[in-house]
Amino acid sequence: MYTPGTVIYFTPFCFPGGNSKNKYFLVLSTVEDNLMLASLPTSKDHIPRSIEKRHGCINDEATRVNCYLFEAGKIISECGMFGFKRNTYIYGEQIAFVDRQKMRSVYREEGTDYHIVCNLSDTEFQAVKDCLKSSGVVKNKFKSYL
């Protein structure tokens, strides 16, 4: 389930502060022991208006913006069938380590607690990782796992 490149949809995802909502989750890397590096893609657009928005890496060191934009409707899966319905962003400063064991204990049943949506195509997944690695806002401890 937590294979790098996998897009999972949690119904709902429980945030550390206690809030919950349905949420996509992208596994970026598995890490030693029981950790993984992951992102919670969002449809919230935090890109300054002065920066062109197009599918792929948006990296502007001057404004310290780093994100990967999945354009709405663009097929990104290896099976050629999935694309996000809305523009969806992965922000470099929001990637984090996540405890796999804790996730397995909270989200136990596929089809009820979560759905495995797809695996990103190899090209798309590599582009996401390259984008995050090239950013000054992504912590070095994360870059080594990308």
PDB file of C-alpha atoms in Angstrom, residues 4-7 26-28 41 54-58 67-80 82-84 88-90 118-133 146:
ATOM      1  CA  PRO A   4       6.613   5.078  -3.627  1.00  0.00           C
ATOM      2  CA  GLY A   5       4.564   6.717  -6.358  1.00  0.00           C
ATOM      3  CA  THR A   6       1.222   5.475  -5.014  1.00  0.00           C
ATOM      4  CA  VAL A   7      -1.694   7.902  -4.778  1.00  0.00           C
ATOM      5  CA  LEU A  26       1.199  10.620  -2.261  1.00  0.00           C
ATOM      6  CA  VAL A  27       3.961   8.297  -1.088  1.00  0.00           C
ATOM      7  CA  LEU A  28       7.268   9.840  -2.151  1.00  0.00           C
ATOM      8  CA  PRO A  41      -1.615  17.142  -2.391  1.00  0.00           C
ATOM      9  CA  ARG A  54       1.557  25.062 -15.953  1.00  0.00           C
ATOM     10  CA  HIS A  55       1.679  21.322 -15.390  1.00  0.00           C
ATOM     11  CA  GLY A  56       4.950  20.296 -13.775  1.00  0.00           C
ATOM     12  CA  CYS A  57       7.566  21.902 -11.595  1.00  0.00           C
ATOM     13  CA  ILE A  58       7.150  25.466 -10.419  1.00  0.00           C
ATOM     14  CA  CYS A  67       5.541  23.084  -5.979  1.00  0.00           C
ATOM     15  CA  TYR A  68       4.575  20.501  -8.505  1.00  0.00           C
ATOM     16  CA  LEU A  69       1.326  21.275 -10.304  1.00  0.00           C
ATOM     17  CA  PHE A  70      -0.892  18.518 -11.623  1.00  0.00           C
ATOM     18  CA  GLU A  71      -3.179  20.254 -14.123  1.00  0.00           C
ATOM     19  CA  ALA A  72      -6.820  19.295 -13.861  1.00  0.00           C
ATOM     20  CA  GLY A  73      -7.726  16.416 -16.135  1.00  0.00           C
ATOM     21  CA  LYS A  74      -4.151  15.592 -17.207  1.00  0.00           C
ATOM     22  CA  ILE A  75      -3.597  11.838 -17.043  1.00  0.00           C
ATOM     23  CA  ILE A  76      -0.743  11.100 -14.627  1.00  0.00           C
ATOM     24  CA  SER A  77      -1.156   7.401 -13.799  1.00  0.00           C
ATOM     25  CA  GLU A  78       0.782   4.453 -15.140  1.00  0.00           C
ATOM     26  CA  CYS A  79      -2.498   2.817 -16.170  1.00  0.00           C
ATOM     27  CA  GLY A  80      -3.432   5.897 -18.208  1.00  0.00           C
ATOM     28  CA  PHE A  82      -6.315   8.905 -13.594  1.00  0.00           C
ATOM     29  CA  GLY A  83      -5.914  12.641 -13.423  1.00  0.00           C
ATOM     30  CA  PHE A  84      -6.988  14.998 -10.638  1.00  0.00           C
ATOM     31  CA  THR A  88      -3.624  19.964  -7.560  1.00  0.00           C
ATOM     32  CA  TYR A  89      -0.384  21.074  -5.937  1.00  0.00           C
ATOM     33  CA  ILE A  90       2.419  19.416  -4.009  1.00  0.00           C
ATOM     34  CA  CYS A 118      -3.224   4.712  -8.862  1.00  0.00           C
ATOM     35  CA  ASN A 119       0.511   4.699  -9.238  1.00  0.00           C
ATOM     36  CA  LEU A 120       1.978   7.736 -10.915  1.00  0.00           C
ATOM     37  CA  SER A 121       3.603   7.003 -14.255  1.00  0.00           C
ATOM     38  CA  ASP A 122       7.379   6.616 -13.983  1.00  0.00           C
ATOM     39  CA  THR A 123       7.895   9.852 -15.904  1.00  0.00           C
ATOM     40  CA  GLU A 124       5.477  11.822 -13.723  1.00  0.00           C
ATOM     41  CA  PHE A 125       6.854  10.412 -10.471  1.00  0.00           C
ATOM     42  CA  GLN A 126      10.444  11.151 -11.467  1.00  0.00           C
ATOM     43  CA  ALA A 127       9.437  14.715 -12.412  1.00  0.00           C
ATOM     44  CA  VAL A 128       7.845  15.227  -8.972  1.00  0.00           C
ATOM     45  CA  LYS A 129      10.965  13.969  -7.189  1.00  0.00           C
ATOM     46  CA  ASP A 130      13.306  16.032  -9.390  1.00  0.00           C
ATOM     47  CA  CYS A 131      11.214  19.128  -8.731  1.00  0.00           C
ATOM     48  CA  LEU A 132      11.372  18.685  -4.974  1.00  0.00           C
ATOM     49  CA  LYS A 133      15.104  17.874  -5.013  1.00  0.00           C
ATOM     50  CA  LEU A 146      14.030  11.468  -3.015  1.00  0.00           C
TER      51      LEU A 146
END
